[in-house]
PDB file of C-alpha atoms in Angstrom:
ATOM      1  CA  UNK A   1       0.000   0.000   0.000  1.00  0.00           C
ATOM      2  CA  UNK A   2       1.723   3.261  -1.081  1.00  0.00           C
ATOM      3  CA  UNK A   3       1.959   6.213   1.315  1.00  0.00           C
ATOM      4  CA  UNK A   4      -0.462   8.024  -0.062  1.00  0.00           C
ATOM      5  CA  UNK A   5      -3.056   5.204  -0.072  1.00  0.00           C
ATOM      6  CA  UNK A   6      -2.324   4.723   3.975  1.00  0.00           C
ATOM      7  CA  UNK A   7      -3.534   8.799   4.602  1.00  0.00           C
ATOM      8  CA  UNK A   8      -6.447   8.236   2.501  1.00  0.00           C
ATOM      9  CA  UNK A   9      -7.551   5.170   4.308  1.00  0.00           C
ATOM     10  CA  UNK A  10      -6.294   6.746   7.761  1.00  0.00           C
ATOM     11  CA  UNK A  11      -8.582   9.871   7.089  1.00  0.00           C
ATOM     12  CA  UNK A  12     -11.551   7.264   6.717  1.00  0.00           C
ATOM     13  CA  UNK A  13     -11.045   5.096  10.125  1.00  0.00           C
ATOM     14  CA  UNK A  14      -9.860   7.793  11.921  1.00  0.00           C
ATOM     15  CA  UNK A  15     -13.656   9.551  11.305  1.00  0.00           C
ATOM     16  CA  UNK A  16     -15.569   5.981  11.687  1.00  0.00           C
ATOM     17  CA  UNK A  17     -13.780   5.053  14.943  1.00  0.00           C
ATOM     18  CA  UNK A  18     -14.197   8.427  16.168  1.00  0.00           C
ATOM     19  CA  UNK A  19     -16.967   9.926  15.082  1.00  0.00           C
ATOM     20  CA  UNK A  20     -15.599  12.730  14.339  1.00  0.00           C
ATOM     21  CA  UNK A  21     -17.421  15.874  12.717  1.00  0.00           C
ATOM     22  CA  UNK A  22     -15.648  16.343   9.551  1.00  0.00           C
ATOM     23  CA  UNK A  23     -12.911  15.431   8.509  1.00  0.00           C
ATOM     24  CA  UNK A  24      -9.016  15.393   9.662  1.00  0.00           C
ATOM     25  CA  UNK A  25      -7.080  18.052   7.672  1.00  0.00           C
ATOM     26  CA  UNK A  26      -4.103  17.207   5.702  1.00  0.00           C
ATOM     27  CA  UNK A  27      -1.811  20.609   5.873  1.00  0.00           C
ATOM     28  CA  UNK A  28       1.271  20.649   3.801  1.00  0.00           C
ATOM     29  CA  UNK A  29       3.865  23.713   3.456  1.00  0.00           C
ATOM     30  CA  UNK A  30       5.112  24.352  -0.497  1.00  0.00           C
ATOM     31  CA  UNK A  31       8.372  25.401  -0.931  1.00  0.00           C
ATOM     32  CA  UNK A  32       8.159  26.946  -4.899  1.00  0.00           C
ATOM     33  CA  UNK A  33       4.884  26.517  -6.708  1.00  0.00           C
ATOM     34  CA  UNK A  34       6.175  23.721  -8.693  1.00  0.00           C
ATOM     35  CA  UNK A  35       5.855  21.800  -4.956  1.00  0.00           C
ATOM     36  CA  UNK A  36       1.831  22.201  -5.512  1.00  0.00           C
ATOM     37  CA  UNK A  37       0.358  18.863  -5.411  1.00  0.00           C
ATOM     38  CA  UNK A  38      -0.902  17.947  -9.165  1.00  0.00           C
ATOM     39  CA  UNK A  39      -4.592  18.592  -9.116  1.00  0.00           C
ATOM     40  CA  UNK A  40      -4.622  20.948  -5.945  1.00  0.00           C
ATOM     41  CA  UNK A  41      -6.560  24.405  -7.369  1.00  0.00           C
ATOM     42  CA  UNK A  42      -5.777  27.526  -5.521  1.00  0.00           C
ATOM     43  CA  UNK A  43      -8.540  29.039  -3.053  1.00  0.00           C
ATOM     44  CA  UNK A  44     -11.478  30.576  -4.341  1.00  0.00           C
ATOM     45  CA  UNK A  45     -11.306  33.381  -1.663  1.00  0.00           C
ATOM     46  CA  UNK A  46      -9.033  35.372   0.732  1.00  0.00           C
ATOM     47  CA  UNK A  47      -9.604  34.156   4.007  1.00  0.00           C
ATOM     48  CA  UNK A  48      -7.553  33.049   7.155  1.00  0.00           C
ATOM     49  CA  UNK A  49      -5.581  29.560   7.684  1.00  0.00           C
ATOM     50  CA  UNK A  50      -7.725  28.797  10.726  1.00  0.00           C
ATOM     51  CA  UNK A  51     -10.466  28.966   7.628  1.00  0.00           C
ATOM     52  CA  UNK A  52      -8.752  27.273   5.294  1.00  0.00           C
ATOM     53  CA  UNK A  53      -8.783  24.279   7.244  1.00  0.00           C
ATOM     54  CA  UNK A  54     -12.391  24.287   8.782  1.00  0.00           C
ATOM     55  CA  UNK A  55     -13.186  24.611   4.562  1.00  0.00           C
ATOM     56  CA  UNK A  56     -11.357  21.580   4.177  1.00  0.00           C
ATOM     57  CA  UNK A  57     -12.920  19.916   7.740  1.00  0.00           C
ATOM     58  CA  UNK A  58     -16.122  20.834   7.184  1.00  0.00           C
ATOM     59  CA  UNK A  59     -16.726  21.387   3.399  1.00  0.00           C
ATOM     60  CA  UNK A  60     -14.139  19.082   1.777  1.00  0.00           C
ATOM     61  CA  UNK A  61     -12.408  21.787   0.142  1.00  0.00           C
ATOM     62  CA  UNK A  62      -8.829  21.083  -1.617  1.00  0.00           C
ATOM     63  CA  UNK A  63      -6.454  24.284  -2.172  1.00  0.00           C
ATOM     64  CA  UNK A  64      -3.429  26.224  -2.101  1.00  0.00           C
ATOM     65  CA  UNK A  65      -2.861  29.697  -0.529  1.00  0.00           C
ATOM     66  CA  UNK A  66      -0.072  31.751  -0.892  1.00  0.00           C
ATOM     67  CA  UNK A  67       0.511  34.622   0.726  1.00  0.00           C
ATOM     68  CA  UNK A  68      -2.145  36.487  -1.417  1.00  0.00           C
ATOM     69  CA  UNK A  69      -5.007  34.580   0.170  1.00  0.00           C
ATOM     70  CA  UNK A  70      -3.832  34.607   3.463  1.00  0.00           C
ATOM     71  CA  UNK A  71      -6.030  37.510   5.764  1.00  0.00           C
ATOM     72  CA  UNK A  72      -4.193  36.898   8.473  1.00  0.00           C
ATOM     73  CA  UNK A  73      -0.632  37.630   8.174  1.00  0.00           C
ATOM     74  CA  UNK A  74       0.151  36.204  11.645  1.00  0.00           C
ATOM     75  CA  UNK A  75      -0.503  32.831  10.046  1.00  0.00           C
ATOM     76  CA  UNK A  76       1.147  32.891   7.192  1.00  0.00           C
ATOM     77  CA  UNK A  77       4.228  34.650   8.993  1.00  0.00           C
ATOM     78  CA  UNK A  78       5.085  31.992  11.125  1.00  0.00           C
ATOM     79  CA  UNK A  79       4.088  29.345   8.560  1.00  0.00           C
ATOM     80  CA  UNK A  80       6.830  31.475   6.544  1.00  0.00           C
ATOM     81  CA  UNK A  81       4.524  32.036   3.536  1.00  0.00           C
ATOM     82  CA  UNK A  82       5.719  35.647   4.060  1.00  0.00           C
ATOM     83  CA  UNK A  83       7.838  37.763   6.312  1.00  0.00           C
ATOM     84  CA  UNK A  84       6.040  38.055  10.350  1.00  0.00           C
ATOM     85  CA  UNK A  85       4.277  41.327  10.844  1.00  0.00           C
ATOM     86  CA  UNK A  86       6.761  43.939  13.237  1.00  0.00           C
ATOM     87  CA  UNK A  87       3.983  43.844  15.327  1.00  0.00           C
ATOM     88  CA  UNK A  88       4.176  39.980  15.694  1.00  0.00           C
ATOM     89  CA  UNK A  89       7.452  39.661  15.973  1.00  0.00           C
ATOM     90  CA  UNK A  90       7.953  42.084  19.095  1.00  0.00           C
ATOM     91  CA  UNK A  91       4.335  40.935  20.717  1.00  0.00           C
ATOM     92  CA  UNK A  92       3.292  44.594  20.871  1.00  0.00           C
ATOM     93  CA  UNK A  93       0.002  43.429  18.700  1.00  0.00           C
ATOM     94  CA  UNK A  94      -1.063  41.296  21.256  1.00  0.00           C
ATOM     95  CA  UNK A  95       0.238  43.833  24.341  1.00  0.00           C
ATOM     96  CA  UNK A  96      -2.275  46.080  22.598  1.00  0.00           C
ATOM     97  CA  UNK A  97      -5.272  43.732  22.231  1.00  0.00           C
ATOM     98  CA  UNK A  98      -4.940  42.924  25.944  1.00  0.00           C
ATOM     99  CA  UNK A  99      -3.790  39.201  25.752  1.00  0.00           C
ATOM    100  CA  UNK A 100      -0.380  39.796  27.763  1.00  0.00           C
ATOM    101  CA  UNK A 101      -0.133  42.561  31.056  1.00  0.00           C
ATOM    102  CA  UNK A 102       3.396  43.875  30.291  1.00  0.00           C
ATOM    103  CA  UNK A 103       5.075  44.423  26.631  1.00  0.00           C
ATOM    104  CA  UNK A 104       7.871  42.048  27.831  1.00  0.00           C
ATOM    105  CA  UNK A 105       5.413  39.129  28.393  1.00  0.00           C
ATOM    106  CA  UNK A 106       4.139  39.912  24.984  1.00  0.00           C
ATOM    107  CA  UNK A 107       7.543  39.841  24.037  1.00  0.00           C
ATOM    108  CA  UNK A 108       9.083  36.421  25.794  1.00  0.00           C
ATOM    109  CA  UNK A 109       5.645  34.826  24.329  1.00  0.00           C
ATOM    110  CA  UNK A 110       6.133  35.679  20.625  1.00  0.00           C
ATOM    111  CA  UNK A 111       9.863  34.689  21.050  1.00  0.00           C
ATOM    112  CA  UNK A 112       9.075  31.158  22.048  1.00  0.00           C
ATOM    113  CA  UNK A 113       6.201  30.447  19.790  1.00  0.00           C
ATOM    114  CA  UNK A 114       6.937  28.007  17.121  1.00  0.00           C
ATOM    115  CA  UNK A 115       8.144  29.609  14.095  1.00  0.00           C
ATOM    116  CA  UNK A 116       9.340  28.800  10.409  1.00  0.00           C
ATOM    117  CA  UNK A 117      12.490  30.096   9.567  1.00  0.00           C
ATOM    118  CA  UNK A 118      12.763  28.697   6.101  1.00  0.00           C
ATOM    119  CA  UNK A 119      10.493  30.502   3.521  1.00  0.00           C
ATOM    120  CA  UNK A 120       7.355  28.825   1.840  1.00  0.00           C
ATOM    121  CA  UNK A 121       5.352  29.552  -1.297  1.00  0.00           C
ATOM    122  CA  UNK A 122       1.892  28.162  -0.026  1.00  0.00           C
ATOM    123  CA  UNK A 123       0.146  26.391   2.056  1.00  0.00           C
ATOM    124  CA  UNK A 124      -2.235  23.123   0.730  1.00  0.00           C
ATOM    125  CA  UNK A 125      -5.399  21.875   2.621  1.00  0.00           C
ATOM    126  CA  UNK A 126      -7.209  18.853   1.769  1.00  0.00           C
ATOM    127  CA  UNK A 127      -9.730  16.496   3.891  1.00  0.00           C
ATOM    128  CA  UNK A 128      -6.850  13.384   4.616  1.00  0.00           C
ATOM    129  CA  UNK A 129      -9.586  10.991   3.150  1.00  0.00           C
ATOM    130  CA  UNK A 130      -9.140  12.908  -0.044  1.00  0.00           C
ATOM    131  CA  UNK A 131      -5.640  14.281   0.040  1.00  0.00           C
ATOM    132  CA  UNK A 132      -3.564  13.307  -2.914  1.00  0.00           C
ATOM    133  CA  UNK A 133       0.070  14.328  -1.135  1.00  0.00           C
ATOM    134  CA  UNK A 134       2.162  13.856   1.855  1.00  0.00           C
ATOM    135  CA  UNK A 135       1.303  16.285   4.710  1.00  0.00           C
ATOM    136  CA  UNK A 136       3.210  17.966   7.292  1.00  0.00           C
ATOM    137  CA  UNK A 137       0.895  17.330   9.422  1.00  0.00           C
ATOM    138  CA  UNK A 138      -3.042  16.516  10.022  1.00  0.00           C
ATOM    139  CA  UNK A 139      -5.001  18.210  12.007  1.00  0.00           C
ATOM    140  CA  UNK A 140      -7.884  17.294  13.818  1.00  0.00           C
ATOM    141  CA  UNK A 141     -10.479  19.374  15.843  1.00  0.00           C
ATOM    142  CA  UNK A 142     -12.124  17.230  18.335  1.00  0.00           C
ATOM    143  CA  UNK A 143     -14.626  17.257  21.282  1.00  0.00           C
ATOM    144  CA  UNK A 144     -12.468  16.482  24.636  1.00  0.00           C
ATOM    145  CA  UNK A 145     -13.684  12.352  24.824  1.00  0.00           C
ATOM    146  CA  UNK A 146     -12.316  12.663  21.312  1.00  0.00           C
ATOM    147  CA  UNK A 147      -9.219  14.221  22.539  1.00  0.00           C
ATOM    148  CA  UNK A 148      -8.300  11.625  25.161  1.00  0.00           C
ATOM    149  CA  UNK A 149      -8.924   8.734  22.842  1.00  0.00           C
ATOM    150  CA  UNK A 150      -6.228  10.300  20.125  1.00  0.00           C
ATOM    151  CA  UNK A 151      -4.033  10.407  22.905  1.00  0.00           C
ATOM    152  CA  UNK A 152      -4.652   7.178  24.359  1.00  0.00           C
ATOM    153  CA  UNK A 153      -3.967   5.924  20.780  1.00  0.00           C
ATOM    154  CA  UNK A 154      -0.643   7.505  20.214  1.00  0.00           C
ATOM    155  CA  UNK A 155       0.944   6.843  23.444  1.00  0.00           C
ATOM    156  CA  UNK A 156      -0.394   2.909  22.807  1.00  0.00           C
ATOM    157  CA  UNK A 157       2.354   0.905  21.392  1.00  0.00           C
ATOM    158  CA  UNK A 158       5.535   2.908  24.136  1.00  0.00           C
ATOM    159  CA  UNK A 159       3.673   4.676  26.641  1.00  0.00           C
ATOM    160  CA  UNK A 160       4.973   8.033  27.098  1.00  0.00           C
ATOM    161  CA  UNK A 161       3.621  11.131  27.988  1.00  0.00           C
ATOM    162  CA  UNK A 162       1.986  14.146  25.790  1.00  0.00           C
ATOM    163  CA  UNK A 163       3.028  17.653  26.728  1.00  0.00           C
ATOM    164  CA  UNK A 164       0.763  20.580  25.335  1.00  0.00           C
ATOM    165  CA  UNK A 165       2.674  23.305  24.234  1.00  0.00           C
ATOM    166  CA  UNK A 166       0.073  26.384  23.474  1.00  0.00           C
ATOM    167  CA  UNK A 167      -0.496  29.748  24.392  1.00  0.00           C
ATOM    168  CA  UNK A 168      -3.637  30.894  23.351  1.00  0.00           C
ATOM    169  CA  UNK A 169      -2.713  32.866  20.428  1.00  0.00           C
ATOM    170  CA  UNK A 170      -1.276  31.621  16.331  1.00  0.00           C
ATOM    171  CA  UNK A 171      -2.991  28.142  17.794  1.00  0.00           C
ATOM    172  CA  UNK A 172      -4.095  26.480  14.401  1.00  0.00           C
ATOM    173  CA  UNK A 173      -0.855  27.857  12.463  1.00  0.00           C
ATOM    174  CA  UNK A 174       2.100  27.685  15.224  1.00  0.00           C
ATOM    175  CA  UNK A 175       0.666  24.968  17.735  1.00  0.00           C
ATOM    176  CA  UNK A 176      -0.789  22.873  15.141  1.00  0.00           C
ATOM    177  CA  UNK A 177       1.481  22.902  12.182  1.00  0.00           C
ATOM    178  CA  UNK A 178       4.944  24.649  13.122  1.00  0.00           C
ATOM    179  CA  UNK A 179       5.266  22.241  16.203  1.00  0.00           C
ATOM    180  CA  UNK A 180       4.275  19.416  14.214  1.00  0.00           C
ATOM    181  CA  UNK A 181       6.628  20.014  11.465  1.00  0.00           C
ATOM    182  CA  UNK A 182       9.631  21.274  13.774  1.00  0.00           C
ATOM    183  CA  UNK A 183       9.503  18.438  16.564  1.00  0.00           C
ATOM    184  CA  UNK A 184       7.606  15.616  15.253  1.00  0.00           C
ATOM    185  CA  UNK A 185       5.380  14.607  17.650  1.00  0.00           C
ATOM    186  CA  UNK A 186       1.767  15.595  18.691  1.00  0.00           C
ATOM    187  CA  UNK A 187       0.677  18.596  19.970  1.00  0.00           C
ATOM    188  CA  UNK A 188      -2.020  20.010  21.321  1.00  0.00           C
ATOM    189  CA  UNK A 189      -3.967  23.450  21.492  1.00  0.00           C
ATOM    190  CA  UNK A 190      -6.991  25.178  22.469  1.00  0.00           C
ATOM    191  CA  UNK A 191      -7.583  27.387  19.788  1.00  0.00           C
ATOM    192  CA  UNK A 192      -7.074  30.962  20.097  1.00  0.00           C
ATOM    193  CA  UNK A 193      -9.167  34.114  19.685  1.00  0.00           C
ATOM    194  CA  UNK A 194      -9.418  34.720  16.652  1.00  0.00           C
ATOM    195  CA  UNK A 195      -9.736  30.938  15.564  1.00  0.00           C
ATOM    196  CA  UNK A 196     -12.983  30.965  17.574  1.00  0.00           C
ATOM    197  CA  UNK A 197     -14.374  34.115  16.594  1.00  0.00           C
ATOM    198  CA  UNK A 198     -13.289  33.555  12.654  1.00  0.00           C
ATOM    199  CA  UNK A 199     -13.218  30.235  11.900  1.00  0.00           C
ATOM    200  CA  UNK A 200     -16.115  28.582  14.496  1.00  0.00           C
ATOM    201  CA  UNK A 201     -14.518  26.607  16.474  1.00  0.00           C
ATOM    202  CA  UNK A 202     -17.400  25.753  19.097  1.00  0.00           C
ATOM    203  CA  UNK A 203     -16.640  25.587  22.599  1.00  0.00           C
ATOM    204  CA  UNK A 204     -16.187  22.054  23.112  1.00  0.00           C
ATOM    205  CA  UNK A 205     -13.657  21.291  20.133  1.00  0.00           C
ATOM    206  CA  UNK A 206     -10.066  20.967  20.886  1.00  0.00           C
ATOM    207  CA  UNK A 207      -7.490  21.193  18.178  1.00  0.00           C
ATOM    208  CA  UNK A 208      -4.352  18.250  17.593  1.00  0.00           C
ATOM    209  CA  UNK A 209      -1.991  18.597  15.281  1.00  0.00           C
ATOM    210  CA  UNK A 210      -0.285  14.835  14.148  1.00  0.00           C
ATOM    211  CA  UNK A 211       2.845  13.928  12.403  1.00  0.00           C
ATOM    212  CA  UNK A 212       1.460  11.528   9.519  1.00  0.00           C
ATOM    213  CA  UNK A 213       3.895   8.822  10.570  1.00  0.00           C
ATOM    214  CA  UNK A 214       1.928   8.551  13.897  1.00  0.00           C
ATOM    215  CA  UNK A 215      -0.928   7.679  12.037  1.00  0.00           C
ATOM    216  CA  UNK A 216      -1.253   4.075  11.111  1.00  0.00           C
ATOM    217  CA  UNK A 217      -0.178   3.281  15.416  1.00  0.00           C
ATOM    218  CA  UNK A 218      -2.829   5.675  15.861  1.00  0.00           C
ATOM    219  CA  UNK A 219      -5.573   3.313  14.069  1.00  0.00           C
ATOM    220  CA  UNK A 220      -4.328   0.567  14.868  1.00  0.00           C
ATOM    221  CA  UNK A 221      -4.770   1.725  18.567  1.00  0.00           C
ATOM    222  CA  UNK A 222      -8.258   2.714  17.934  1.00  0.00           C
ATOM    223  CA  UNK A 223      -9.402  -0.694  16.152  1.00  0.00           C
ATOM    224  CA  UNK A 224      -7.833  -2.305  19.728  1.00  0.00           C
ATOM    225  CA  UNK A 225      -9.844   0.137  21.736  1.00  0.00           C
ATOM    226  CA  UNK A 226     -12.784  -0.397  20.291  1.00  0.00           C
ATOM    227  CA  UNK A 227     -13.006  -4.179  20.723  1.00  0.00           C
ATOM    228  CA  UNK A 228     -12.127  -3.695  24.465  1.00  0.00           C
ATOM    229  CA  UNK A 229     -14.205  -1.255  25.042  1.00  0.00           C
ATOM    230  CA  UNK A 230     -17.230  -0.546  22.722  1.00  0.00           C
TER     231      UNK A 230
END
């Protein structure tokens, strides 16, 4: 079975044996536009990343943004689809919208926040049931029970711990992608403001980011589960 096949038939347990609502979201980072999956179309409309990928979760939408079609600049900065906003970068954005007490909180935040140094050309979405390409990594947005049994999953065949490393702002672009991609291992994040407010994230969703090589343990956890447990 080729790579490729294995998302695509991931993408399809992974929403049977959880019930998810949607789909999981294949994310991958373009270097030059000649790294655009074959068949991928670009994005209808401008919108946000946190967008892009509730299109793709919710709506089955396949595309590529580059920095054109990204609305918020945030996103695509630390993605590195384009430079980070000054007022990103130094955390005086966020100082200013109230999220942080003191500029140098702002500050110390925005320094350790996951970041792409290398530059990209675009960002592709696709449901993973559908995605024709290897992601960086596959996001899911989950109720909490949902949550726990993802985690249960990947810690399954060695045990381990999971460490959730978030803080409440760039959640569905630095938590859920950057991490992924940088450390490769799971993370996850509560969403941020403006992922709520933009995308609709409802209350009781959580958001995972996955490294597609955890996926096939992950299934095979959840088959295991479900015949010990219902």
């Amino acid at each position: 079975m080729s790579t490729i096949t294995s998302y695509k038939s991931a993408g399809k347990e992974l929403i049977e044996l959880l019930g998810l609502k949607g789909s999981p979201v294949a994310v991958k980072l373009a270097k030059t536009a000649a790294d655009v999956p074959a068949g991928i179309p670009k994005v209808a409309e401008k919108t946000r990343h946190c967008q892009f990928v509730q299109n793709a979760r919710l709506k089955g939408t396949k595309g590529f943004a580059t920095h054109e079609e990204h609305l918020c600049k945030g996103g695509a900065g630390v993605m590195g689809v384009e430079p980070l906003p000054e007022a990103v970068a130094t955390g005086s954005m966020y100082h200013k919208l109230g999220n942080f007490k003191t500029a140098e909180g702002a500050l110390e935040t925005v320094t350790a926040m996951p970041k792409n140094t290398e530059s990209y050309y675009a960002t592709v979405y696709a449901p993973l049931e559908a995605a024709q390409f290897e992601p960086d990594s596959v996001i899911v947005i989950a109720t909490p029970r949902q949550a726990l049994r993802i985690s249960q999953a990947y810690l399954h065949a060695s045990g381990g711990r999971i460490s959730g490393d978030f803080s409440g702002i760039q959640s569905i672009c630095a938590d859920a992608v950057v991490a992924v991609m940088q450390r490769g291992v799971l993370n996850m994040t509560l969403g941020c403001n403006g992922s709520r407010k933009n995308s609709g994230i409802a209350d009781d969703e959580v958001i995972i980011g996955l490294p597609p090589k955890a996926l096939p343990g992950i299934v095979e956890a959840l088959k295991t589960f479900k015949e010990k447990w219902g």
